[in-house]
Short mmCIF file of C-alpha atoms (C1' of nucleotides) in Angstrom, two decimals:
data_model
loop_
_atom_site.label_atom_id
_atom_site.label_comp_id
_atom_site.label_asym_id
_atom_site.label_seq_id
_atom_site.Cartn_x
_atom_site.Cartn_y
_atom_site.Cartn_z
CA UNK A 1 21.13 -116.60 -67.56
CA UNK A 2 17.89 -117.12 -69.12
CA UNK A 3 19.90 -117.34 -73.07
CA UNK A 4 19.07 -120.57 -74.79
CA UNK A 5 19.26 -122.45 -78.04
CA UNK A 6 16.88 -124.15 -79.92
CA UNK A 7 15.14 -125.29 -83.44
CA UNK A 8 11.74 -123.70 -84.59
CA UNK A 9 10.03 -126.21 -87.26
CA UNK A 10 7.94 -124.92 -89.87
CA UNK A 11 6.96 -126.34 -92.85
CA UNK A 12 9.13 -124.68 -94.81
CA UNK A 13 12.42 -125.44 -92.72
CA UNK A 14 13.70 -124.89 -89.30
CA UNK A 15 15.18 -122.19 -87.65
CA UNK A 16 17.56 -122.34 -85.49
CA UNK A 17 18.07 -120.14 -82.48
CA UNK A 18 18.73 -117.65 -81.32
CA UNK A 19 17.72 -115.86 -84.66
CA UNK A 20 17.98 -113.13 -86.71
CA UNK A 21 15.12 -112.82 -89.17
CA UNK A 22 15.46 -110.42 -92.03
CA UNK A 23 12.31 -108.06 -92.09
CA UNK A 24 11.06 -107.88 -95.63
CA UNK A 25 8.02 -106.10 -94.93
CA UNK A 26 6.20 -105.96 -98.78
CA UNK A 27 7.40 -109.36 -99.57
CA UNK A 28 10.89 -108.09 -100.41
CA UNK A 29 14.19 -107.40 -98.01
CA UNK A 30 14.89 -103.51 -99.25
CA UNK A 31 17.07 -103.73 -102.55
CA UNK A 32 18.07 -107.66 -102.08
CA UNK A 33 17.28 -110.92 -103.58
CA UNK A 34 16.18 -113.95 -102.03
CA UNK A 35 19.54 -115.31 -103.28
CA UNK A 36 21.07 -112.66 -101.80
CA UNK A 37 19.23 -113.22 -98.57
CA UNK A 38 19.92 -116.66 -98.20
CA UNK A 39 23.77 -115.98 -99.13
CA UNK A 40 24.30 -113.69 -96.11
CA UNK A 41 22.69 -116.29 -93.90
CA UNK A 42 19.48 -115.27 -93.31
CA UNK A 43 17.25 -118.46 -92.48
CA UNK A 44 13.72 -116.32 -92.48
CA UNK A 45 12.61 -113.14 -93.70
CA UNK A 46 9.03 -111.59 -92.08
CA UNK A 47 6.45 -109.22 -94.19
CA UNK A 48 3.70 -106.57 -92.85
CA UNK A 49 0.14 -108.21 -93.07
CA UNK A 50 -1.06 -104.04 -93.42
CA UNK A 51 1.84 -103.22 -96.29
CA UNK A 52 0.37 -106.40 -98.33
CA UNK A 53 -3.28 -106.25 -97.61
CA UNK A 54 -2.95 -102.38 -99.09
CA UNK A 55 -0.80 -103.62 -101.94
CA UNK A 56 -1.09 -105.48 -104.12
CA UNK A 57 -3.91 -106.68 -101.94
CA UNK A 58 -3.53 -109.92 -100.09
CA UNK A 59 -5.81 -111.62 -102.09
CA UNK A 60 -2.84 -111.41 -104.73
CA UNK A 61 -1.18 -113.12 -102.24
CA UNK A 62 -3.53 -115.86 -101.90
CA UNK A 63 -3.77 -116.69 -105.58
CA UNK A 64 -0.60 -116.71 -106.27
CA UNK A 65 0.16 -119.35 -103.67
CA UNK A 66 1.28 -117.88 -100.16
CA UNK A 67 4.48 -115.48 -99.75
CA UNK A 68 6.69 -117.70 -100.04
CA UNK A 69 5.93 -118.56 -103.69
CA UNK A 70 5.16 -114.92 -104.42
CA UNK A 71 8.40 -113.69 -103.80
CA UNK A 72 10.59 -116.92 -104.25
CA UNK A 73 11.57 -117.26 -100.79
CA UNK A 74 11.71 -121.03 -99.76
CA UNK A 75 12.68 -120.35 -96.39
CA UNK A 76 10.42 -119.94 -93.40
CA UNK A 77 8.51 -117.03 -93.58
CA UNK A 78 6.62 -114.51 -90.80
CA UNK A 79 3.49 -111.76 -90.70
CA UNK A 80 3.71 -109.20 -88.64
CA UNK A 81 -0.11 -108.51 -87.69
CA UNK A 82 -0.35 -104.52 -88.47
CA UNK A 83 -0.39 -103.63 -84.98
CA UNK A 84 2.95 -101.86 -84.99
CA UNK A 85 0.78 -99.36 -87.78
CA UNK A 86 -1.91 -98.69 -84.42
CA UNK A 87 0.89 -96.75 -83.34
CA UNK A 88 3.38 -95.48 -86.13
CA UNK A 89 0.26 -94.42 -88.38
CA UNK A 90 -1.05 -93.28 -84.94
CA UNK A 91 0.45 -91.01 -83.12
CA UNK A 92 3.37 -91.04 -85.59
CA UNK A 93 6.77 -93.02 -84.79
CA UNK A 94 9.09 -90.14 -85.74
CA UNK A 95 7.72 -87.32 -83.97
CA UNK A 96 6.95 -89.58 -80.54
CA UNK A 97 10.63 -89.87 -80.17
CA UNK A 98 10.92 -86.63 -79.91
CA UNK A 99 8.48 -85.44 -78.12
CA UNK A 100 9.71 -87.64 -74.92
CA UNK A 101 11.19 -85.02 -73.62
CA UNK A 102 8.28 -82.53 -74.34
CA UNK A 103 5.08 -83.26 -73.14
CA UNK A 104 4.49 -86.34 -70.82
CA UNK A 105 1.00 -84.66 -69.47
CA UNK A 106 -0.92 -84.44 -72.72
CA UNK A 107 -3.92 -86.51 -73.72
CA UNK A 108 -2.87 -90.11 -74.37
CA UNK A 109 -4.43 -89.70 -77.78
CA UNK A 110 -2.31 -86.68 -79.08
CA UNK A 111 -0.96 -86.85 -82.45
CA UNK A 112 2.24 -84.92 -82.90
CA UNK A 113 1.97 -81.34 -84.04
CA UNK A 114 2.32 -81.32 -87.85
CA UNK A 115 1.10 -85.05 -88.09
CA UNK A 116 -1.85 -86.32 -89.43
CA UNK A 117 -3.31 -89.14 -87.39
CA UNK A 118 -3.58 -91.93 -89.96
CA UNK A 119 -4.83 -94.86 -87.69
CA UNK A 120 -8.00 -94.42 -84.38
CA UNK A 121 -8.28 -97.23 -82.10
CA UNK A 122 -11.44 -98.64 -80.64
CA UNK A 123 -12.14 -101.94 -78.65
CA UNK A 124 -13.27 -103.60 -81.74
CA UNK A 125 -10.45 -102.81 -84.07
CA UNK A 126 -8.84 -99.89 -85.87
CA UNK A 127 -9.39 -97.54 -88.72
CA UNK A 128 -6.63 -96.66 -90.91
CA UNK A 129 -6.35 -94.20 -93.31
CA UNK A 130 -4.06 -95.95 -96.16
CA UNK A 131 -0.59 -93.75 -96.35
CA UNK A 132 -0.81 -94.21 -100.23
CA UNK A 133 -3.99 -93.03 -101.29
CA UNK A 134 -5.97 -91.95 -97.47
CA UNK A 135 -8.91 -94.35 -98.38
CA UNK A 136 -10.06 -95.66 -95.49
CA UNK A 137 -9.74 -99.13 -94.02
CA UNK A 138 -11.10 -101.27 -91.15
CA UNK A 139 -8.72 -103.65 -89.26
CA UNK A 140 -9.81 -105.80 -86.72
CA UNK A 141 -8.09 -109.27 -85.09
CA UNK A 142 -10.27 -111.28 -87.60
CA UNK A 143 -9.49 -109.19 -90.50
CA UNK A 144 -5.83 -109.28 -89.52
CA UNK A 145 -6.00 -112.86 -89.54
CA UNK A 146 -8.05 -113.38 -92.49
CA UNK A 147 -5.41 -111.12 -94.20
CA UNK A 148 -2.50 -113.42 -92.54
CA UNK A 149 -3.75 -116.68 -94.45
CA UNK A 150 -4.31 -115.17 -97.37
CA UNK A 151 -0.76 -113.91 -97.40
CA UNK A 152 -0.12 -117.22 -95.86
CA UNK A 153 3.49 -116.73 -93.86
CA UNK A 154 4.37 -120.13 -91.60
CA UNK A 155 4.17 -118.08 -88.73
CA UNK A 156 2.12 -114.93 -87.85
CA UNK A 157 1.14 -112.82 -85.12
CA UNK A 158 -1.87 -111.91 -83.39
CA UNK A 159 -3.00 -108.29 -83.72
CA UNK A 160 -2.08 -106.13 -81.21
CA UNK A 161 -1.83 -102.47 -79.75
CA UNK A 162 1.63 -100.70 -79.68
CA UNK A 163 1.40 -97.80 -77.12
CA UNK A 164 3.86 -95.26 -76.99
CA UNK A 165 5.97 -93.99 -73.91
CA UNK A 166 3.92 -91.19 -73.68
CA UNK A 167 0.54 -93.13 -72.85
CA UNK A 168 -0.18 -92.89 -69.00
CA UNK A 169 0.16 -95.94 -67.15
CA UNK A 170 -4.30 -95.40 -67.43
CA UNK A 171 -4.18 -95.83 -70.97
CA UNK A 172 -1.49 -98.74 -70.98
CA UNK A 173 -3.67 -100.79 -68.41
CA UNK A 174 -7.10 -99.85 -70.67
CA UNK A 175 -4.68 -100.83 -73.90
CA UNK A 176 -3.48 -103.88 -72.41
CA UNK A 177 -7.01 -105.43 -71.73
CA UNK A 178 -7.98 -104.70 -75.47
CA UNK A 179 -4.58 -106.26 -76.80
CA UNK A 180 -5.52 -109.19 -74.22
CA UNK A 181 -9.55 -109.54 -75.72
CA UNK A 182 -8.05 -108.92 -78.92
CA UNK A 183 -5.54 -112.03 -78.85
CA UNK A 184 -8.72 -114.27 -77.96
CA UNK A 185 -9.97 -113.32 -80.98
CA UNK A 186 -6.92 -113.97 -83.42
CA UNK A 187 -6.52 -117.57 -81.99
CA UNK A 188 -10.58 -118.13 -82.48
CA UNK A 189 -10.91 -116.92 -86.55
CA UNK A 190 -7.51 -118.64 -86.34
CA UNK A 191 -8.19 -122.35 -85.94
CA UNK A 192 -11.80 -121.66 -87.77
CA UNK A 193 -9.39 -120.51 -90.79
CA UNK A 194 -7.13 -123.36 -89.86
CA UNK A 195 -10.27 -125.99 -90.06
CA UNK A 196 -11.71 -124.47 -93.20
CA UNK A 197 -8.44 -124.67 -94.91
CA UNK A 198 -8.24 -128.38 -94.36
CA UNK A 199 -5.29 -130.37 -95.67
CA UNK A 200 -3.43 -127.11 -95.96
CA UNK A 201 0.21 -127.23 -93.76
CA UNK A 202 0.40 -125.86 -90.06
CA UNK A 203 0.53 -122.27 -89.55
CA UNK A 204 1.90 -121.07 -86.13
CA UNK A 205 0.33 -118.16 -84.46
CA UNK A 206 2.21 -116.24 -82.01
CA UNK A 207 0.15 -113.78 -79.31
CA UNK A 208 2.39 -110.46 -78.65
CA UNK A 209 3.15 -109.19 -75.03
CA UNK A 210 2.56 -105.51 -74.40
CA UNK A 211 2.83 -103.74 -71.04
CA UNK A 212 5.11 -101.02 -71.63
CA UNK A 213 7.65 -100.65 -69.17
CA UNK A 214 5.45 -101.69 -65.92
CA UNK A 215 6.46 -105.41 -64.76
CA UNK A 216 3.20 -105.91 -63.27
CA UNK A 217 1.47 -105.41 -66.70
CA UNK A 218 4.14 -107.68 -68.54
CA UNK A 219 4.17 -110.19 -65.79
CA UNK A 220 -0.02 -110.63 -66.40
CA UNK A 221 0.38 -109.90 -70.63
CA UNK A 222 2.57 -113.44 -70.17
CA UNK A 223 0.37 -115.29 -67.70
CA UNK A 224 -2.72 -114.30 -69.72
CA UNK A 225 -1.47 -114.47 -73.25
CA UNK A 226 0.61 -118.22 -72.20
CA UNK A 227 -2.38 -119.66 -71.21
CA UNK A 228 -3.78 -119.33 -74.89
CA UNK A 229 -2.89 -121.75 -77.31
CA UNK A 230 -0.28 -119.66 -79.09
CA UNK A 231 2.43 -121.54 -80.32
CA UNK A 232 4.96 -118.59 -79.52
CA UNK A 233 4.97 -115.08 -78.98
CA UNK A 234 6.11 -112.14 -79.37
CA UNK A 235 7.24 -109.39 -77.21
CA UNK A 236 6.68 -106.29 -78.34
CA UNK A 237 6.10 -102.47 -77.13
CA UNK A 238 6.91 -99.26 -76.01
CA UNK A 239 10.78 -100.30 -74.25
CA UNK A 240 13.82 -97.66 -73.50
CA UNK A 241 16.64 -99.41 -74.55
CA UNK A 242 17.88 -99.58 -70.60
CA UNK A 243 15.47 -101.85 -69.61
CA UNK A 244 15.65 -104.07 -72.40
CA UNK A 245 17.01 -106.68 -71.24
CA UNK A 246 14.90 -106.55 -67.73
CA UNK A 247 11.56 -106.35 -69.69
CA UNK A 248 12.50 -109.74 -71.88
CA UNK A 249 13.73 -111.20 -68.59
CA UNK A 250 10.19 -111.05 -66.99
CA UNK A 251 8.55 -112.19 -69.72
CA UNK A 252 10.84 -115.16 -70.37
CA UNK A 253 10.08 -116.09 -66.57
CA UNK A 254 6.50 -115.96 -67.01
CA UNK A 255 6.12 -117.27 -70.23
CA UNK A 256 5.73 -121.33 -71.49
CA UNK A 257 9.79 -122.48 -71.33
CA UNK A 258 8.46 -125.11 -74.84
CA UNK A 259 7.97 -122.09 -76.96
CA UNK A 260 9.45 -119.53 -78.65
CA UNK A 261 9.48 -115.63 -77.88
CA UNK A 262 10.29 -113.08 -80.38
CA UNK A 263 11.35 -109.85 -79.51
CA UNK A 264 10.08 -107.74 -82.08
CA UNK A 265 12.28 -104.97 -83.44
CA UNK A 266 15.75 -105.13 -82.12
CA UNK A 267 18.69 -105.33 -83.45
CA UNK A 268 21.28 -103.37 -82.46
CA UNK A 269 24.25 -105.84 -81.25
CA UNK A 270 24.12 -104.93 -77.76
CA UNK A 271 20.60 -105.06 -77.44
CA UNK A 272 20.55 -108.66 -78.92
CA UNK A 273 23.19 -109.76 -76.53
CA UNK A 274 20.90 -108.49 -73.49
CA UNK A 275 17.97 -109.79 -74.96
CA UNK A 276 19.44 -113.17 -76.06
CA UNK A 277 21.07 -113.17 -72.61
CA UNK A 278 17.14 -113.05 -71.34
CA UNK A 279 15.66 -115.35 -72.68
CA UNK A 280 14.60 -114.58 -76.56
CA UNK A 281 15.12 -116.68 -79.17
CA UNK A 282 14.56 -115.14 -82.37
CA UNK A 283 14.47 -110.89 -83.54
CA UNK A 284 13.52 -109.13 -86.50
CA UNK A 285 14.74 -105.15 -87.10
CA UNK A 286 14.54 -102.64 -89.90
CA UNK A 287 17.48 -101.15 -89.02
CA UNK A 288 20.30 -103.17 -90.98
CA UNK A 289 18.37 -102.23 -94.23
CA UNK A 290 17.21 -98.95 -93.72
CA UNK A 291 20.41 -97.53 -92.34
CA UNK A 292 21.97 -99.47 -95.44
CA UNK A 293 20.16 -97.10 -97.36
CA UNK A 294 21.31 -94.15 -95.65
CA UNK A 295 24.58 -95.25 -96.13
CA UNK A 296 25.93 -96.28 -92.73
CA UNK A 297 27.27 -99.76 -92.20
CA UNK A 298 27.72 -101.91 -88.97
CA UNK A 299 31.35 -102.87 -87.74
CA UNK A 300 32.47 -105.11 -84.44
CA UNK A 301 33.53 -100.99 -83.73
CA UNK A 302 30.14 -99.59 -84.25
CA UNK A 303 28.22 -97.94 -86.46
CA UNK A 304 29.62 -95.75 -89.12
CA UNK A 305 28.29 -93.32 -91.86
CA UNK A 306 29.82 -93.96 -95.08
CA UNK A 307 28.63 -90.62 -96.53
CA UNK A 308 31.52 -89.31 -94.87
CA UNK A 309 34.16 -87.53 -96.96
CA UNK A 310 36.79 -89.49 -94.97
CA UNK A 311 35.88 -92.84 -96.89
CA UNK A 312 36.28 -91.10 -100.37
CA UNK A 313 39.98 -92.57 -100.68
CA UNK A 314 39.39 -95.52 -98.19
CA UNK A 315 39.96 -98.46 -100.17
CA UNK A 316 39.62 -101.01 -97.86
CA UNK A 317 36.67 -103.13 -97.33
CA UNK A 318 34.02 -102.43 -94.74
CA UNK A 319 35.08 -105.20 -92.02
CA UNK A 320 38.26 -106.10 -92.44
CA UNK A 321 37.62 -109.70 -91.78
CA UNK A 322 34.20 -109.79 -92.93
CA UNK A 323 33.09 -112.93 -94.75
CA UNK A 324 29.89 -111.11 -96.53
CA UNK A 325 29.88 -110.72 -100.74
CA UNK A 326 30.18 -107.17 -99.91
CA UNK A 327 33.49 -106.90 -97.97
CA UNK A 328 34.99 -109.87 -100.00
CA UNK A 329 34.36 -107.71 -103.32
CA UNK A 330 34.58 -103.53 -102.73
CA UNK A 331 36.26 -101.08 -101.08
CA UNK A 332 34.63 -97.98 -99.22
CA UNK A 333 35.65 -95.82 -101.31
CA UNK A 334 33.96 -97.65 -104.07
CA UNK A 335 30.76 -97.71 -102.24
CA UNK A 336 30.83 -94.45 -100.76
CA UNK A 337 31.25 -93.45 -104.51
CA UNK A 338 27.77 -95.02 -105.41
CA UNK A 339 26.10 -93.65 -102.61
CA UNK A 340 27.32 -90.13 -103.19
CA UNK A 341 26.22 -90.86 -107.17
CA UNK A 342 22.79 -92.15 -105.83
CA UNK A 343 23.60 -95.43 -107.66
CA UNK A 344 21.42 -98.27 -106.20
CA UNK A 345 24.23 -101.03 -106.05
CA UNK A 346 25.47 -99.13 -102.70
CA UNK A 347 21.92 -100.02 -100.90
CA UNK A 348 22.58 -103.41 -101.96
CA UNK A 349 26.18 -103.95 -100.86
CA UNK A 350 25.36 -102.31 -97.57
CA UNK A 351 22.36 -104.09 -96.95
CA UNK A 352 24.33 -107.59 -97.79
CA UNK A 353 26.74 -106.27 -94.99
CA UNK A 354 24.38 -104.91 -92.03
CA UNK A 355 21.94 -107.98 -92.37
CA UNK A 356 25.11 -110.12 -92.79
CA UNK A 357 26.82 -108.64 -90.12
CA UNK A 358 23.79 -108.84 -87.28
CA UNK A 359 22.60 -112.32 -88.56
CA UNK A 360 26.26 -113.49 -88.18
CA UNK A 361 26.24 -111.84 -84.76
CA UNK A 362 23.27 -113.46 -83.67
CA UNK A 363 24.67 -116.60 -84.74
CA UNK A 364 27.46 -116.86 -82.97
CA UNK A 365 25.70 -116.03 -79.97
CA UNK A 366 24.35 -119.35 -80.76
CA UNK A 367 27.11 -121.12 -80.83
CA UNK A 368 28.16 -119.53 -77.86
CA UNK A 369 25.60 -120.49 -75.83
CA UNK A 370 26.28 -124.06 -77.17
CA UNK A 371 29.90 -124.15 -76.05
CA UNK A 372 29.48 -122.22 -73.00
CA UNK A 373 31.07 -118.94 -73.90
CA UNK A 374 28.20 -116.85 -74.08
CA UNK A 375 29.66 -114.18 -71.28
CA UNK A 376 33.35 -114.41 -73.01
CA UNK A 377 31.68 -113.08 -76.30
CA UNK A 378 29.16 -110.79 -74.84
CA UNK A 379 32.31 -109.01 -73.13
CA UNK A 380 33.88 -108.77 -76.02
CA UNK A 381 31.56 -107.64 -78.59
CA UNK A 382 30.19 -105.15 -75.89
CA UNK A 383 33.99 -103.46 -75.72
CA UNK A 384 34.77 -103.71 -79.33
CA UNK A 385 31.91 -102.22 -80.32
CA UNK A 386 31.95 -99.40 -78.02
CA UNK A 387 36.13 -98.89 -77.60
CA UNK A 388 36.43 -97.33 -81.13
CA UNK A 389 33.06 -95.81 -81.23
CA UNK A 390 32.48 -95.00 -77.64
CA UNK A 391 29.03 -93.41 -77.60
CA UNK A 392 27.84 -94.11 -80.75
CA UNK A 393 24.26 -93.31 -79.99
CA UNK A 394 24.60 -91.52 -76.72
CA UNK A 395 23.70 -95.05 -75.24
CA UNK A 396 24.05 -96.64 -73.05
CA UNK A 397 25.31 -94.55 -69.69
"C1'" G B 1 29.02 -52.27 -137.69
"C1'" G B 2 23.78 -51.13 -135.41
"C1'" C B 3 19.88 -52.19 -131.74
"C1'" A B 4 18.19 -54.80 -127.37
"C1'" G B 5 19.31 -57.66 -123.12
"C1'" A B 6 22.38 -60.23 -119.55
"C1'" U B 7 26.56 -60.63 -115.66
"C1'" U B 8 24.41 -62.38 -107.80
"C1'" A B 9 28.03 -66.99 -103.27
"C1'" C B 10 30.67 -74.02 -105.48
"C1'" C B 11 26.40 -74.39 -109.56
"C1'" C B 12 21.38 -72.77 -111.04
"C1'" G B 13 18.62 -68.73 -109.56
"C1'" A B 14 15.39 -64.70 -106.61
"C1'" G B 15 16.23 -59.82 -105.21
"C1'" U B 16 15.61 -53.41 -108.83
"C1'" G B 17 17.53 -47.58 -102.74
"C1'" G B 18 17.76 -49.07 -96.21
"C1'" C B 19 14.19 -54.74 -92.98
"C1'" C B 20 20.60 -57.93 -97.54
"C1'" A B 21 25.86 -61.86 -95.83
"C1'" A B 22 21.68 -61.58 -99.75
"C1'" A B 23 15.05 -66.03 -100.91
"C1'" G B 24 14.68 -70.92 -103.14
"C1'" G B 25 16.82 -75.24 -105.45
"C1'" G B 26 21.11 -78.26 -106.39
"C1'" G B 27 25.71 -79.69 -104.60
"C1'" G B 28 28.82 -80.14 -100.22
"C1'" C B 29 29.48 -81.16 -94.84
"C1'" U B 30 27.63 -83.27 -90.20
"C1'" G B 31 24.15 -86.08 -87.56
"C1'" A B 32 19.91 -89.38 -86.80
"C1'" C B 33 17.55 -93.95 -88.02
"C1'" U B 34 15.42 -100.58 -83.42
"C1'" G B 35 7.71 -105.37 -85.35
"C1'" U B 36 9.69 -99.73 -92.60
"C1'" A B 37 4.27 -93.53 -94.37
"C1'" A B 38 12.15 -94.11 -94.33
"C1'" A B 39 16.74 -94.63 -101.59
"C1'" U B 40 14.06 -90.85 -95.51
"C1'" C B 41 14.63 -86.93 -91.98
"C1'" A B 42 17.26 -82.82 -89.27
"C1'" G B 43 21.14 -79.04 -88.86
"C1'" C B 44 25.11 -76.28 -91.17
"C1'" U B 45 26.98 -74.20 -95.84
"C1'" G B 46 31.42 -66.02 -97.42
"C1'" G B 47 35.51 -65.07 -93.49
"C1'" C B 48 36.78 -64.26 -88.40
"C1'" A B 49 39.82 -63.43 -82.15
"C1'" A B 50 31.89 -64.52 -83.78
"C1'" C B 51 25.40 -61.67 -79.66
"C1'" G B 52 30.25 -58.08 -82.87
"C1'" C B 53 33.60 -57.08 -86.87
"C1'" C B 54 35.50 -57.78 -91.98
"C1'" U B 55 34.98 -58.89 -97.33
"C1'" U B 56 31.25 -60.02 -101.28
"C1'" C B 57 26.28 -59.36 -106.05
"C1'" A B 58 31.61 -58.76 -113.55
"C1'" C B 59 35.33 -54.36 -113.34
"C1'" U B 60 36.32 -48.90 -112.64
"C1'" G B 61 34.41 -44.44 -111.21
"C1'" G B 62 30.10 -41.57 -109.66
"C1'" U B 63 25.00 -40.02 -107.35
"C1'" U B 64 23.08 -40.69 -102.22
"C1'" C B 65 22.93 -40.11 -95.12
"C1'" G B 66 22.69 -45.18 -97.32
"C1'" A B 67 23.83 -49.08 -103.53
"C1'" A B 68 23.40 -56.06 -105.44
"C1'" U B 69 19.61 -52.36 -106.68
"C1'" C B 70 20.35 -45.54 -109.71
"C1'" C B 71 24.14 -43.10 -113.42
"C1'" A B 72 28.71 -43.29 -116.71
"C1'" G B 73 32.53 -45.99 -118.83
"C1'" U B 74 35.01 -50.90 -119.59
"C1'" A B 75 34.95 -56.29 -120.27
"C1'" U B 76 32.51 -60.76 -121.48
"C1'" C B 77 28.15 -63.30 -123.12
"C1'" U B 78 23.14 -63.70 -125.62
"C1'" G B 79 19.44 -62.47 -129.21
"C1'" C B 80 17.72 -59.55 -133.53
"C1'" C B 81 19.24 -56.33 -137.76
"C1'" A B 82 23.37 -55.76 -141.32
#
RNA sequence: GGCAGAUUACCCGAGUGGCCAAAGGGGGCUGACUGUAAAUCAGCUGGCAACGCCUUCACUGGUUCGAAUCCAGUAUCUGCCA
């Protein structure tokens, strides 16, 4: 049992953890308020320093006084770096899940057919081609940084390269070594942003562990990365969902015990129970908004589509016991009514319910750590959620 | 009353002799979504005992080896002239 609890200070509040944070990636959770977010629980929402720097420009950011301000949040607040968009604008996100099962042989640097690659990586930093208008932009572990204090989050990340499972083991060792030179960087036009913003409060900066799914690689990421002066990290990467848990166990062991590691983009509720279980401490995911959006909605029974003609005369709420605005307040059939209408209210009420429901989830993990009953409630989430639902994904075997 | 035109699947709408169970939208149904190019994307959408059969393009009859497509009549609708 690597699981543990603890309280992440920033000058904007603490955190405690284990975490959810809600991702709000253009300094906005998807269709909620910052009253809203703070209702459901949420105690820190994280932006995208390469969604902001394109618009409004983070400059915007700057002036109008840091995140935060800009989008009244007054809770902690995170950057993610841009590195995720080396490889979604990359090779493409979408099409590299499905091409895992096509082509494992081709060049490391194939785009997938009918994509145009929107982001070229080179030791120095990356171009990207902006998915709004295709003008052309230049990121680099400075620039990412510079970006990051102008948008000015409490804690950001250092800029990194995302491979895909498709890269060779070659291309994840070459990758690895730029992610490595690249982290030196950040933490160098870090603290000389730091020192020329004098009398400003602390920003954290947290160095992000790639490696794929090779232990040796994620074993040296950790020993080389946590002997920088990071003051937490991420872990991040290409991971299969089956060795989840393994991957955030060998970085937990290798990594500084005083400091805090975020696994980056989980958040289904049994992959925050094995990665909790492991060692992380705090998470940020998409997926409770997004999925919101498409209508389907998180229960302790799994995930369900609400689309579904069956919920047109369901008038019962969501979770039966659920505490959220949403489930105290409407009925299925209501909301399935405003999705089917494209009325906007149903992203809303979903997206109070799926970030409600997972930052609830992570919080009790919490408490069960703190009263010793971790196991007990990882049992019986795990059965719950798979017993009426029982291969909701086609995972796990 | 006269002249001209229209009628296609749940809706809109292509198709004017065989490659047509019939393009394309919409709607509907199902599924996917894990550091957000995502209010997105994919599949299905006449019936069936289903690599084949049956019933459909307003209705009735006809021409033809073969008709959603051509002809005649009927019905309804739309313009223009009275």
């Amino acid at each position: 049992m690597l699981g543990r609890t603890g309280v992440i200070n920033t000058p904007h509040g603490q955190i405690k953890t284990p975490a959810f944070i809600a991702v709000g990636t253009k300094a906005t959770v998807k269709a909620l308020t910052p009253v809203q977010v703070e209702q459901l629980g949420a105690q820190a929402v994280l932006a995208n320093a390469y969604h902001l720097y394109l618009q409004p420009g983070s400059d915007i950011l700057d002036e109008a006084g840091g995140l935060g301000k800009f989008m009244s949040w007054e809770g902690p607040t995170f950057t993610d770096s841009g590195g995720f968009q080396v490889m979604s604008l990359g090779s493409g996100f979408k099409k590299v899940i499905d091409m895992k099962s096509v082509d494992q042989s081709g060049p490391d640097d194939a785009v997938a057919p009918g994509k145009e690659r929107l982001a070229n990586v080179d030791d120095d930093g990356v171009w990207f081609k902006s998915h709004l208008d295709g003008s052309k932009h230049r990121f680099s572990p400075e620039i990412s940084m510079n970006v990051q204090h102008q948008i000015g989050a409490d804690i950001m990340f250092a800029f990194d390269e995302l491979t895909t499972l498709q890269n060779s083991r070659g291309y994840q060792v070459e990758s690895l070594e730029r992610t490595r030179l690249w982290a030196q960087r950040c933490i160098a036009e870090h603290f000389a942003l730091t020192d020329s913003r004098a009398g400003k409060e602390y920003q954290a900066l947290f160095g992000v562990i790639q490696g794929a799914q090779y232990e040796d690689l994620r074993r040296k990421a950790c020993q080389d990365l946590g002997a920088m002066a990071f003051d937490g990290f991420g872990i991040g990467g290409a991971l299969e969902k089956e060795n989840l848990g393994t991957i955030v166990g060998w970085c937990s062991e290798e990594l500084p015990e005083n400091k805090p590691r975020h696994l980056l983009g989980i958040s289904e509720p049994d992959d925050i129970f094995t990665a909790i279980e492991n060692g992380a401490d705090t998470f940020d995911c998409v997926s409770p908004t997004r999925v919101a959006r498409n209508s389907a909605f998180y229960t302790p029974h799994g995930r369900f589509n609400l689309s579904g003609a069956r919920y047109k005369r369901d008038f019962t709420p969501l979770v039966e016991d659920c505490s959220c605005y949403t489930c105290q307040n409407f009925t299925r059939a209501y909301i399935h009514h405003l999705h089917k209408s494209k009325e906007l209210l149903s992203h809303t009420l979903i997206s109070i319910h799926n970030e409600h429901f997972t930052v609830s989830l992570v919080d009790a993990a919490r408490n069960a750590i703190e009263d010793g009953s971790f196991f007990e409630l990882k049992a019986k989430v795990m059965s719950e959620y798979y017993a009426g639902n029982p291969d909701p994904q086609g995972l796990p075997a």
